Backbone as JSON, one array per atom type, in Angstrom:
{
  "sequence": "XXXXXXXXXXXXXXXXXXXXXXXXXXXXXXXXXXXXXXXXXXXXXXXXXXXXXXXXXXXXXXXXXXXXXXXXXXXXXXXXXXXXXXXXXXXXXXXXXXXXXXXXXXXXXXXXXXXXXXXXXXXXXXXXXXXXXXXXXXXXXXXXXXXXXXXXXXXXXXXXXXXXXXXXXXXXXXXXXXXXXXXXXXXXXXXXXXXXXXXXXXXXXXXXXXXXXXXXXXXXXXXXXXXXXXXXXXXXXXXXXXXXXXXXXXXXXXXXXXXXXXXXXXXXXXXX",
  "N": [[-27.51, 2.45, -10.69], [-24.72, 3.62, -12.36], [-22.38, 3.36, -15.22], [-20.62, 3.34, -14.33], [-20.03, 2.47, -11.99], [-21.55, -0.16, -12.78], [-18.92, -1.23, -14.54], [-16.76, -1.16, -13.33], [-18.02, -3.44, -11.21], [-17.71, -5.39, -12.96], [-14.65, -4.83, -14.21], [-13.78, -6.2, -11.74], [-14.54, -8.78, -11.63], [-13.48, -9.95, -13.99], [-10.32, -9.76, -13.08], [-10.87, -11.04, -10.68], [-11.9, -13.98, -12.35], [-9.23, -14.33, -12.85], [-6.86, -14.78, -12.29], [-8.33, -16.61, -10.3], [-7.88, -18.67, -12.73], [-5.51, -18.94, -13.14], [-4.9, -20.4, -10.71], [-5.69, -22.88, -11.29], [-5.12, -23.58, -13.08], [-2.82, -24.48, -12.57], [-1.92, -25.46, -11.33], [-3.73, -27.88, -12.41], [-1.85, -28.56, -14.93], [-2.65, -27.6, -17.06], [-2.65, -26.05, -19.95], [-4.72, -24.77, -21.19], [-6.08, -23.15, -19.63], [-4.91, -21.71, -18.32], [-4.26, -20.35, -20.81], [-6.33, -18.84, -20.81], [-6.7, -17.49, -18.96], [-5.57, -15.11, -18.71], [-6.34, -14.55, -20.52], [-9.23, -13.38, -19.64], [-7.75, -11.73, -17.66], [-6.6, -9.92, -19.67], [-9.01, -8.55, -20.69], [-9.92, -7.09, -19.33], [-7.93, -6.04, -17.67], [-8.53, -3.79, -20.36], [-10.77, -3.09, -20.7], [-10.34, -1.57, -17.89], [-8.23, 0.45, -17.98], [-10.13, 1.21, -20.0], [-11.88, 2.47, -18.0], [-10.04, 4.69, -16.22], [-9.17, 6.71, -18.36], [-12.28, 7.22, -18.3], [-12.46, 9.01, -16.13], [-10.29, 10.42, -15.92], [-11.03, 12.58, -17.95], [-13.59, 12.7, -16.36], [-13.36, 14.64, -14.14], [-10.87, 16.06, -13.95], [-8.37, 17.43, -13.49], [-8.94, 16.82, -11.02], [-9.0, 14.9, -8.6], [-10.21, 11.8, -8.14], [-9.18, 9.92, -5.21], [-8.9, 7.87, -5.02], [-8.33, 6.49, -7.11], [-5.44, 6.77, -8.1], [-4.67, 4.56, -6.27], [-6.09, 2.11, -7.89], [-4.63, 3.1, -11.1], [-2.24, 1.91, -9.55], [-2.65, -0.69, -9.79], [-3.02, -0.82, -12.51], [-0.54, -0.28, -13.59], [0.75, -2.46, -12.19], [0.27, -4.29, -13.84], [0.1, -3.88, -16.47], [2.71, -3.97, -16.49], [3.32, -6.58, -16.15], [2.36, -7.79, -18.3], [4.22, -6.37, -20.52], [6.25, -8.51, -19.71], [6.01, -10.44, -19.94], [5.29, -10.83, -22.29], [7.47, -9.75, -23.92], [9.39, -11.93, -21.94], [8.41, -14.9, -22.01], [7.32, -15.09, -19.76], [5.11, -16.06, -17.71], [4.59, -17.21, -15.88], [4.16, -15.6, -13.64], [2.57, -14.33, -14.25], [1.14, -15.27, -11.56], [1.81, -14.4, -9.55], [0.84, -10.73, -10.36], [-2.27, -10.7, -10.89], [-3.59, -11.52, -8.27], [-2.58, -9.41, -7.86], [-2.62, -7.54, -8.55], [-6.45, -7.94, -8.59], [-6.6, -7.34, -5.27], [-5.19, -4.08, -5.37], [-7.56, -2.63, -6.55], [-9.96, -3.9, -6.25], [-9.63, -1.74, -3.49], [-9.18, 0.87, -4.11], [-12.0, 1.49, -4.04], [-12.34, 2.42, -1.57], [-11.51, 4.14, -0.86], [-11.71, 8.1, -0.27], [-12.74, 11.15, -1.27], [-11.28, 13.59, -2.69], [-7.77, 14.63, -5.49], [-6.5, 17.29, -5.85], [-4.41, 18.1, -8.0], [-2.4, 21.5, -8.52], [-2.75, 22.89, -12.55], [-1.44, 23.77, -14.02], [1.39, 22.26, -12.87], [0.02, 19.87, -12.88], [0.4, 17.33, -15.22], [3.53, 17.05, -15.65], [4.24, 16.42, -12.94], [1.96, 14.34, -12.66], [3.07, 12.84, -14.27], [6.17, 12.09, -14.83], [6.68, 11.4, -11.82], [3.76, 10.65, -10.24], [3.4, 7.83, -12.19], [7.16, 7.23, -12.58], [7.31, 5.68, -10.07], [4.62, 4.07, -9.95], [5.63, 2.55, -11.96], [8.13, 1.21, -10.56], [7.2, -0.17, -8.92], [5.57, -1.71, -9.87], [7.77, -3.43, -11.36], [9.48, -4.54, -9.27], [7.15, -6.07, -7.94], [7.09, -7.99, -9.58], [9.45, -9.34, -9.52], [9.22, -9.82, -6.16], [7.16, -11.92, -6.38], [8.22, -13.41, -8.68], [10.71, -14.4, -6.75], [9.81, -15.63, -4.78], [9.24, -17.79, -5.04], [11.65, -18.44, -6.15], [13.69, -18.93, -2.96], [11.63, -20.47, -2.61], [11.75, -22.71, -3.89], [14.51, -23.71, -4.73], [15.26, -24.06, -1.57], [14.11, -27.1, -0.97], [14.89, -27.7, -3.89], [17.76, -28.13, -2.99], [17.57, -29.95, 0.06], [16.27, -31.78, -1.35], [14.33, -32.87, -0.96], [11.17, -33.88, -2.36], [9.36, -31.97, -4.92], [5.91, -30.11, -5.86], [3.57, -31.23, -8.07], [2.4, -28.45, -9.43], [4.86, -27.39, -8.7], [6.7, -28.49, -10.2], [6.31, -28.24, -12.66], [7.43, -24.94, -13.28], [9.63, -22.68, -14.48], [13.15, -23.43, -14.45], [15.87, -22.09, -11.96], [17.05, -19.55, -12.66], [15.67, -18.28, -14.15], [13.69, -16.5, -12.17], [15.57, -15.37, -10.95], [16.34, -14.13, -13.12], [14.24, -12.29, -13.58], [14.53, -10.83, -11.5], [17.22, -9.59, -11.54], [15.93, -8.0, -14.04], [14.02, -5.71, -12.61], [15.34, -4.4, -10.98], [17.48, -4.15, -12.62], [16.35, -1.9, -14.4], [14.14, -1.08, -12.25], [15.27, 0.75, -10.33], [16.83, 2.89, -11.51], [14.28, 3.61, -12.75], [12.37, 3.84, -10.61], [14.54, 6.27, -8.69], [13.76, 8.2, -10.31], [10.85, 9.03, -10.38], [11.02, 9.71, -7.54], [13.22, 11.83, -7.35], [12.8, 13.98, -9.56], [9.58, 14.07, -7.17], [10.06, 15.14, -4.61], [11.34, 18.29, -6.54], [9.04, 18.98, -7.07], [8.09, 19.3, -4.47], [9.53, 21.74, -3.59], [8.16, 23.47, -5.85], [5.79, 23.46, -5.03], [5.08, 23.55, -2.08], [7.19, 24.67, -1.03], [9.56, 23.53, -0.2], [11.89, 20.98, 0.35], [11.38, 18.54, 2.19], [9.54, 17.86, 4.14], [9.41, 15.07, 6.46], [7.66, 14.37, 6.79], [5.74, 11.19, 7.51], [5.6, 8.9, 5.03], [7.34, 10.29, 3.01], [9.87, 9.92, 4.48], [10.04, 7.7, 4.88], [10.4, 6.4, 2.45], [12.45, 7.71, 0.99], [14.0, 5.39, 2.39], [13.76, 2.92, 0.95], [14.38, 3.92, -0.9], [17.34, 4.37, -0.63], [17.56, 1.56, 0.09], [16.81, -0.27, -2.18], [19.51, 0.12, -3.83], [20.68, -0.16, -3.06], [21.45, -2.77, -3.1], [20.4, -3.07, -5.83], [23.13, -2.14, -6.07], [24.06, -4.14, -5.4], [23.9, -6.42, -6.86], [25.19, -5.51, -9.74], [27.99, -4.12, -9.01], [28.97, -6.35, -7.07], [28.07, -8.81, -8.1], [25.42, -10.39, -7.18], [23.71, -13.2, -6.29], [21.19, -14.9, -7.19], [19.85, -16.19, -4.2], [20.19, -14.1, -2.41], [19.89, -12.02, -3.32], [16.98, -11.83, -4.18], [15.77, -12.35, -1.77], [16.46, -9.8, -1.21], [14.93, -8.23, -3.48], [12.49, -9.17, -2.33], [11.82, -8.13, 0.47], [12.45, -5.2, -0.69], [9.91, -4.62, -1.65], [7.95, -5.41, 0.41], [8.46, -3.74, 2.45], [7.21, -1.07, 1.04], [4.53, -2.05, 0.3], [4.15, -2.03, 2.96], [4.6, 1.4, 2.72], [2.9, 2.14, 1.52], [0.32, 0.86, 2.17], [0.04, 1.02, 4.81], [1.35, 3.19, 6.18], [-0.52, 5.18, 5.08], [-2.91, 4.68, 5.85], [-2.64, 4.22, 8.91], [-0.92, 6.32, 9.76], [-1.62, 9.68, 10.05], [-0.47, 11.87, 6.63], [-0.22, 13.75, 3.89], [0.57, 12.03, 1.54], [-1.3, 10.85, 1.16], [-3.36, 8.53, -0.38], [-6.23, 8.01, 0.18], [-7.24, 9.21, 2.0]],
  "CA": [[-26.22, 1.43, -11.06], [-24.37, 4.55, -13.01], [-22.31, 2.65, -15.98], [-18.52, 3.46, -14.16], [-20.1, 1.09, -11.46], [-21.1, -1.43, -13.38], [-17.36, -1.17, -15.42], [-16.01, -1.8, -11.92], [-17.89, -5.1, -10.69], [-16.93, -6.16, -15.0], [-13.29, -6.03, -13.66], [-13.58, -7.37, -10.27], [-15.14, -9.63, -12.31], [-12.74, -10.65, -14.75], [-9.68, -10.36, -12.66], [-10.88, -12.87, -10.11], [-11.97, -15.58, -11.92], [-8.01, -14.66, -14.19], [-6.51, -14.97, -10.9], [-8.79, -18.3, -10.28], [-7.93, -19.54, -13.34], [-4.29, -19.45, -13.11], [-3.47, -21.2, -10.36], [-6.28, -23.32, -11.31], [-4.4, -24.01, -13.97], [-0.87, -24.41, -12.25], [-2.02, -26.77, -9.7], [-3.58, -29.42, -13.21], [-1.48, -28.41, -15.05], [-3.68, -27.35, -18.23], [-1.94, -24.64, -20.6], [-6.01, -24.01, -21.53], [-6.94, -22.26, -18.36], [-3.56, -20.85, -18.46], [-4.65, -18.87, -21.2], [-7.54, -18.08, -20.21], [-6.34, -16.51, -17.09], [-4.49, -14.18, -20.01], [-7.68, -13.64, -21.83], [-9.7, -12.72, -19.09], [-7.7, -10.73, -17.43], [-5.86, -8.26, -21.13], [-9.75, -7.92, -20.77], [-9.83, -7.11, -17.62], [-7.33, -4.64, -18.18], [-9.03, -3.42, -21.27], [-11.58, -2.24, -19.7], [-9.75, -1.02, -16.74], [-7.56, 1.4, -19.28], [-11.29, 2.86, -19.8], [-12.21, 3.55, -16.39], [-9.34, 5.41, -15.58], [-9.64, 7.02, -19.58], [-13.07, 8.65, -18.51], [-12.41, 9.23, -14.78], [-9.03, 11.55, -15.5], [-12.15, 13.11, -18.77], [-14.34, 13.27, -15.94], [-12.88, 15.19, -13.6], [-9.96, 17.12, -14.47], [-6.79, 16.71, -11.92], [-8.96, 17.11, -9.13], [-9.59, 12.86, -9.0], [-10.52, 10.18, -6.39], [-8.36, 9.47, -4.27], [-8.32, 5.97, -5.34], [-7.78, 6.94, -8.67], [-3.99, 6.83, -7.48], [-4.29, 3.46, -6.71], [-6.25, 1.41, -9.23], [-3.87, 3.31, -11.29], [-1.26, 0.98, -9.26], [-3.05, -2.26, -10.11], [-2.94, -1.26, -13.87], [0.55, -0.17, -13.43], [1.28, -3.33, -12.8], [-0.18, -5.4, -14.89], [1.8, -3.73, -17.29], [4.59, -4.76, -16.44], [3.06, -7.87, -15.92], [1.75, -8.45, -19.85], [5.84, -6.46, -20.76], [7.2, -9.74, -19.42], [4.87, -11.91, -20.91], [5.36, -10.83, -24.19], [9.37, -9.75, -23.9], [10.2, -13.1, -21.91], [8.04, -15.07, -21.85], [7.41, -15.37, -18.27], [3.67, -16.64, -18.03], [4.43, -17.95, -14.54], [4.26, -14.19, -12.81], [0.84, -14.41, -13.17], [0.5, -16.23, -9.85], [1.9, -12.69, -8.58], [0.4, -10.2, -10.66], [-3.33, -11.38, -10.73], [-4.27, -11.77, -7.4], [-2.23, -8.42, -6.58], [-3.93, -6.4, -9.14], [-7.36, -7.35, -7.76], [-6.4, -7.04, -4.12], [-5.35, -3.41, -5.17], [-8.44, -2.39, -8.09], [-10.86, -3.38, -5.28], [-8.67, -1.89, -2.44], [-9.55, 1.17, -4.85], [-12.97, 1.31, -4.29], [-12.3, 2.3, 0.23], [-10.83, 5.69, -0.55], [-12.56, 8.92, -0.95], [-12.28, 12.75, -1.54], [-10.46, 14.22, -4.18], [-6.74, 15.02, -5.13], [-6.18, 18.9, -6.41], [-3.86, 18.73, -8.95], [-2.34, 22.44, -10.1], [-2.75, 22.45, -13.95], [0.02, 23.84, -14.47], [2.0, 20.68, -13.23], [-0.25, 18.58, -12.74], [0.7, 16.78, -16.41], [4.17, 16.13, -15.84], [3.27, 15.66, -11.43], [1.35, 12.71, -13.13], [3.81, 11.5, -16.14], [7.18, 11.36, -13.67], [6.92, 10.55, -9.99], [3.2, 8.75, -9.69], [4.21, 7.47, -13.51], [7.61, 6.4, -12.85], [7.46, 5.41, -8.91], [4.2, 2.9, -10.29], [5.91, 1.57, -12.65], [9.68, 0.11, -10.42], [6.5, -0.78, -7.67], [4.85, -3.61, -10.83], [8.75, -4.09, -11.46], [9.51, -5.67, -7.61], [5.98, -7.2, -7.48], [6.89, -9.52, -10.2], [10.37, -9.42, -8.68], [8.88, -9.88, -5.46], [6.57, -13.3, -6.47], [9.54, -14.7, -8.78], [11.87, -14.08, -4.93], [9.45, -15.73, -3.13], [9.11, -19.27, -5.82], [12.64, -18.71, -5.73], [14.02, -18.95, -2.12], [11.33, -21.75, -2.28], [12.53, -23.79, -5.11], [15.96, -23.78, -3.6], [15.56, -24.96, -0.39], [13.55, -27.9, -1.7], [16.55, -28.62, -4.75], [19.01, -28.32, -1.67], [17.36, -30.2, 0.31], [16.3, -32.69, -2.15], [12.44, -32.48, -0.9], [10.34, -34.31, -3.74], [8.64, -31.03, -5.25], [5.06, -31.02, -5.95], [2.73, -31.17, -9.91], [2.48, -27.45, -9.79], [6.53, -26.89, -8.67], [7.39, -29.19, -11.35], [5.73, -27.16, -13.24], [7.72, -23.49, -12.91], [10.43, -22.71, -14.5], [14.43, -23.01, -13.27], [16.2, -21.12, -11.66], [17.66, -18.98, -13.54], [14.63, -17.7, -14.81], [13.87, -16.46, -11.29], [16.8, -14.8, -11.2], [16.3, -12.59, -14.79], [13.45, -11.55, -13.28], [14.98, -10.18, -9.94], [17.67, -8.2, -12.1], [15.02, -6.51, -14.36], [13.54, -5.75, -12.0], [16.69, -4.03, -10.78], [18.46, -2.15, -13.17], [14.75, -1.59, -15.0], [13.33, -0.67, -11.25], [15.78, 1.39, -9.46], [16.13, 4.53, -12.02], [12.57, 4.39, -12.55], [12.07, 5.1, -8.7], [15.59, 7.59, -8.44], [13.23, 9.23, -11.1], [10.53, 8.98, -9.24], [11.88, 10.78, -6.15], [13.41, 13.69, -7.45], [10.3, 14.8, -9.27], [8.89, 14.19, -6.11], [10.87, 16.65, -4.23], [10.8, 19.56, -7.44], [7.27, 19.06, -7.18], [7.0, 19.07, -3.52], [9.98, 22.08, -3.37], [7.12, 24.32, -5.87], [4.2, 23.04, -4.34], [5.29, 23.66, -0.52], [8.35, 25.36, -0.89], [11.14, 22.55, 0.6], [12.24, 19.11, -0.37], [11.56, 17.72, 2.62], [8.68, 18.17, 5.25], [9.55, 15.54, 7.82], [6.47, 13.93, 6.84], [6.03, 9.68, 7.39], [5.78, 9.17, 3.7], [8.53, 10.99, 2.3], [10.88, 9.42, 5.28], [9.6, 5.33, 4.61], [10.12, 6.48, 0.15], [13.96, 7.2, 1.88], [15.01, 4.14, 3.32], [13.89, 2.35, -0.03], [15.93, 4.04, -1.93], [18.57, 3.26, -0.21], [18.42, 0.09, -0.13], [17.37, -0.49, -3.3], [20.45, 1.72, -4.35], [22.37, -1.37, -1.86], [20.66, -3.62, -4.22], [21.16, -2.0, -7.71], [25.27, -2.08, -5.98], [25.27, -5.61, -4.71], [23.52, -6.61, -8.11], [25.3, -4.57, -10.63], [29.15, -4.12, -8.52], [29.58, -7.42, -6.51], [27.92, -10.0, -8.69], [25.49, -10.78, -6.34], [22.56, -13.8, -7.48], [20.23, -16.41, -6.44], [19.22, -16.55, -3.3], [20.37, -13.0, -1.92], [19.39, -11.14, -4.16], [15.49, -12.93, -4.1], [14.32, -12.56, -0.86], [16.89, -8.34, -0.47], [13.89, -7.97, -3.21], [11.08, -9.89, -0.73], [12.18, -6.78, 1.97], [11.86, -4.19, -0.64], [9.12, -5.2, -2.18], [7.39, -5.42, 1.09], [8.47, -2.46, 2.63], [7.2, -0.14, -0.53], [3.31, -1.87, 0.81], [4.66, -0.79, 4.59], [4.71, 2.64, 2.65], [1.35, 2.74, 0.28], [-0.76, 0.57, 2.76], [0.24, 0.68, 5.65], [1.57, 4.53, 6.77], [-1.79, 6.16, 4.05], [-4.04, 3.79, 6.45], [-2.29, 4.26, 10.35], [-0.57, 7.73, 9.5], [-1.7, 10.79, 8.89], [0.59, 11.8, 5.77], [-0.39, 14.71, 2.77], [0.94, 11.85, 0.67], [-1.91, 9.86, 1.93], [-4.42, 8.41, -1.16], [-7.57, 7.3, 1.2], [-8.13, 10.41, 2.21]],
  "C": [[-25.88, 2.31, -12.1], [-23.7, 2.98, -13.72], [-20.7, 2.16, -15.18], [-18.97, 2.46, -12.46], [-20.2, 0.0, -11.71], [-19.43, -2.22, -14.52], [-16.89, -2.14, -14.3], [-16.33, -2.76, -11.01], [-17.84, -5.59, -12.51], [-15.89, -6.9, -14.53], [-12.78, -6.2, -13.39], [-13.87, -8.39, -10.9], [-14.64, -11.09, -12.99], [-11.21, -10.82, -14.42], [-10.04, -11.6, -12.04], [-10.48, -13.92, -11.23], [-9.97, -15.65, -13.02], [-7.56, -14.56, -12.78], [-7.05, -16.32, -10.34], [-8.05, -19.28, -10.67], [-6.57, -20.44, -13.42], [-3.5, -20.23, -11.8], [-4.82, -22.31, -10.26], [-5.95, -24.21, -12.27], [-3.21, -24.26, -13.93], [-1.08, -25.68, -11.73], [-2.37, -28.01, -11.08], [-2.77, -29.46, -14.14], [-2.15, -28.3, -17.32], [-3.57, -25.64, -18.62], [-3.42, -23.97, -20.83], [-6.34, -22.68, -21.36], [-6.29, -21.53, -18.16], [-4.08, -19.33, -19.29], [-5.9, -18.4, -20.95], [-7.69, -17.25, -19.52], [-6.27, -15.42, -17.52], [-5.6, -13.96, -20.32], [-8.24, -12.75, -21.31], [-9.2, -11.74, -18.77], [-6.64, -9.58, -18.35], [-7.61, -7.87, -21.32], [-10.42, -6.71, -19.72], [-9.45, -5.62, -17.48], [-7.43, -3.41, -19.21], [-10.06, -2.38, -20.28], [-11.91, -1.34, -18.73], [-8.96, -0.36, -16.35], [-8.46, 3.16, -19.36], [-11.81, 3.99, -18.64], [-11.35, 4.15, -16.24], [-9.39, 6.49, -16.48], [-10.56, 8.17, -18.89], [-13.09, 8.89, -16.65], [-11.43, 10.78, -14.64], [-9.78, 12.16, -16.93], [-12.9, 13.33, -17.67], [-14.25, 14.26, -15.11], [-11.68, 16.23, -13.38], [-8.63, 15.78, -14.43], [-7.81, 17.0, -11.05], [-10.07, 15.59, -9.25], [-9.0, 11.77, -8.32], [-9.59, 9.99, -6.14], [-7.68, 7.83, -3.93], [-8.95, 5.91, -6.56], [-6.74, 6.65, -9.09], [-4.32, 4.91, -7.41], [-4.81, 2.04, -7.75], [-5.75, 1.74, -10.16], [-2.39, 2.07, -10.65], [-2.16, -0.17, -9.86], [-3.25, -1.98, -11.51], [-1.95, -1.0, -13.63], [1.46, -1.68, -13.03], [1.03, -5.17, -13.56], [0.23, -4.8, -16.07], [2.45, -3.97, -17.42], [4.74, -5.84, -16.5], [3.23, -8.33, -17.27], [3.4, -7.23, -20.69], [6.27, -7.0, -20.48], [7.23, -10.4, -19.99], [5.23, -12.19, -22.16], [6.7, -10.82, -24.33], [10.0, -10.49, -23.93], [9.88, -14.27, -21.61], [7.51, -15.35, -20.67], [5.8, -15.25, -17.44], [3.8, -16.58, -16.82], [4.19, -15.97, -13.4], [2.88, -13.58, -12.82], [-0.02, -14.92, -11.84], [1.13, -15.01, -9.4], [0.63, -11.69, -9.06], [-1.08, -10.29, -10.89], [-3.74, -11.21, -9.79], [-3.74, -10.43, -7.13], [-3.1, -7.35, -6.76], [-5.79, -6.77, -8.97], [-7.32, -6.77, -6.2], [-5.85, -5.28, -4.83], [-6.43, -2.18, -5.36], [-9.94, -2.97, -6.81], [-10.86, -2.83, -3.36], [-9.81, -0.11, -2.9], [-10.64, 2.43, -4.24], [-13.61, 2.99, -2.68], [-12.05, 4.16, -0.08], [-12.15, 6.77, -1.28], [-11.77, 10.02, -0.57], [-11.45, 12.99, -2.19], [-8.52, 14.67, -3.35], [-6.42, 16.33, -5.84], [-4.91, 18.34, -7.15], [-3.22, 20.83, -9.6], [-2.95, 22.06, -11.49], [-1.69, 22.5, -14.49], [1.15, 23.25, -14.28], [2.0, 20.03, -12.71], [0.36, 16.93, -14.41], [2.04, 16.07, -16.32], [4.31, 15.8, -14.05], [3.59, 13.89, -12.29], [2.12, 11.88, -13.75], [5.05, 11.07, -15.37], [7.15, 10.64, -12.29], [5.75, 10.09, -9.87], [3.23, 8.02, -11.55], [4.87, 6.05, -12.83], [7.55, 5.4, -11.49], [6.07, 4.52, -9.48], [4.81, 0.73, -11.04], [6.87, 0.25, -12.11], [8.19, -0.55, -9.26], [6.52, -1.93, -8.52], [6.81, -4.33, -10.73], [8.93, -5.34, -10.31], [8.14, -5.46, -7.64], [6.58, -8.22, -7.88], [8.78, -10.36, -9.46], [10.53, -10.04, -7.01], [8.55, -11.84, -5.3], [7.56, -13.82, -7.43], [10.46, -14.71, -6.9], [11.94, -15.37, -3.93], [9.14, -17.51, -3.85], [10.61, -19.42, -6.13], [13.19, -18.91, -4.7], [12.86, -20.58, -1.38], [11.76, -22.73, -2.67], [14.16, -24.9, -4.6], [16.19, -24.94, -3.01], [14.97, -26.9, -0.46], [14.39, -28.63, -2.45], [17.82, -28.64, -3.56], [18.82, -28.83, -0.83], [17.25, -31.54, 0.24], [14.96, -33.52, -1.51], [11.73, -32.79, -2.06], [9.31, -32.14, -3.81], [7.22, -31.86, -5.57], [5.02, -31.25, -7.71], [3.38, -29.73, -9.72], [4.08, -27.23, -9.66], [7.24, -27.24, -9.56], [7.11, -28.34, -12.6], [6.35, -25.53, -13.73], [9.09, -23.84, -13.67], [12.37, -23.34, -14.25], [14.43, -21.71, -12.84], [16.23, -19.91, -11.92], [16.85, -18.2, -13.72], [13.76, -16.41, -13.94], [14.17, -14.96, -11.17], [16.45, -13.5, -11.74], [15.65, -12.16, -13.84], [13.98, -10.4, -12.07], [16.01, -9.18, -10.9], [17.44, -8.12, -12.79], [14.74, -5.87, -14.13], [14.61, -4.18, -10.9], [16.94, -2.75, -11.0], [17.7, -1.56, -14.36], [14.37, -0.25, -13.69], [14.0, 0.55, -11.15], [16.47, 2.9, -10.04], [14.78, 5.21, -12.44], [11.72, 4.64, -11.15], [12.78, 6.03, -8.1], [14.54, 8.56, -8.93], [11.95, 10.0, -10.79], [10.73, 11.02, -7.85], [12.37, 11.93, -6.49], [13.15, 14.11, -8.12], [9.45, 15.03, -7.81], [9.09, 15.5, -5.21], [10.75, 17.69, -5.11], [9.55, 19.44, -7.16], [7.19, 20.08, -5.69], [8.06, 20.78, -3.02], [9.09, 23.41, -3.96], [5.92, 24.45, -5.14], [4.41, 23.65, -2.71], [6.42, 25.2, 0.0], [9.55, 24.85, -0.26], [10.19, 21.47, 0.01], [11.34, 18.52, 0.11], [10.32, 18.3, 4.08], [8.56, 17.43, 6.2], [8.49, 14.39, 7.31], [6.54, 11.78, 6.6], [6.66, 9.01, 5.59], [7.09, 8.79, 3.25], [9.85, 9.62, 3.18], [11.34, 8.01, 4.52], [10.46, 4.9, 2.66], [11.7, 6.52, 0.22], [14.4, 6.58, 1.66], [14.67, 3.45, 2.49], [14.75, 2.46, -0.3], [16.71, 3.79, -1.21], [19.27, 1.65, 0.14], [18.17, -0.53, -1.33], [18.35, 0.55, -3.53], [21.4, 0.14, -4.39], [22.35, -2.37, -2.73], [21.03, -3.83, -5.45], [23.09, -1.69, -7.23], [25.3, -3.41, -5.25], [24.88, -6.71, -5.41], [25.62, -6.22, -9.13], [27.29, -4.77, -10.7], [29.66, -5.04, -8.63], [29.38, -8.5, -7.13], [26.47, -10.64, -8.0], [24.11, -11.06, -7.26], [22.23, -14.41, -6.54], [19.06, -16.03, -5.04], [19.24, -14.95, -2.18], [19.93, -11.71, -2.13], [17.61, -11.32, -4.69], [15.09, -12.39, -2.45], [15.49, -11.03, -0.52], [15.51, -8.21, -1.13], [12.71, -8.13, -2.85], [11.2, -8.55, -0.38], [11.9, -5.44, 1.48], [11.08, -3.38, -0.97], [7.85, -4.53, -0.67], [7.3, -3.38, 2.26], [7.48, -1.47, 1.7], [5.82, -0.8, 0.39], [3.51, -1.88, 2.07], [3.8, 0.89, 3.79], [3.55, 3.01, 1.75], [0.82, 2.61, 1.39], [-0.85, 1.34, 4.51], [0.69, 2.18, 6.12], [0.36, 5.54, 6.16], [-2.46, 5.47, 5.85], [-3.87, 4.5, 8.37], [-1.98, 5.55, 10.24], [-0.63, 8.7, 9.61], [-0.04, 11.77, 8.45], [-0.27, 12.53, 5.44], [0.55, 13.73, 1.83], [-0.73, 11.07, -0.31], [-3.39, 9.78, 0.64], [-5.71, 7.26, -0.69], [-8.12, 8.74, 2.25], [-9.61, 11.76, 1.3]]
}
């Protein structure tokens, strides 16, 4: 077994333990278990960072396809740690830890390598991939917050009794705050990622659009995201409508990243 494989197993183990302890800590109302979950995830994140750097140093710009899925997992946790540190929104680990684990494991099944021309690889990776993945991370946080918001609001309005787990969750306004941040910061990042992708396509392939399924879905996501951005900032959308819209946008993004890559021929695939 290589050191890379060993490190990967350790990262999976730490992420898995982090996901299990955060759910257990939330159910039994144990702050110590929640702290342990964050500690385990942070250690896993550190080793994950080393793995990404090692792959980059070892392969240059001929990167394994799974690298990008692994990078998405890493980006999601980066966004979670920022929101945990800046806004004390520790409940977002309920979304971040399991999803990061699933994506990291999924990166093992991607085969082949993606070669980027050295003259443009830095700008492409830093702007196109980087901004898109950060926007996905923000959307993942809004997705988790939206699921909890809609569930809690329904129970509160119907006057159903809350479970012990639900009683420990923050107020509905906190979930809405996550949605607002995801829209205000995530939409510009997504736009930058999309525009730099079009610029890259023009340079690399001589055309901006090729009719690729991933391009079509990505444009569709942008229009829906722009609509939510407008509704939140101009029309003053709050609460349930904004939460449901974030859930749908993130679901479409996951369909684009996973469904299209697996079931549809695309030159954007990370799984080839």
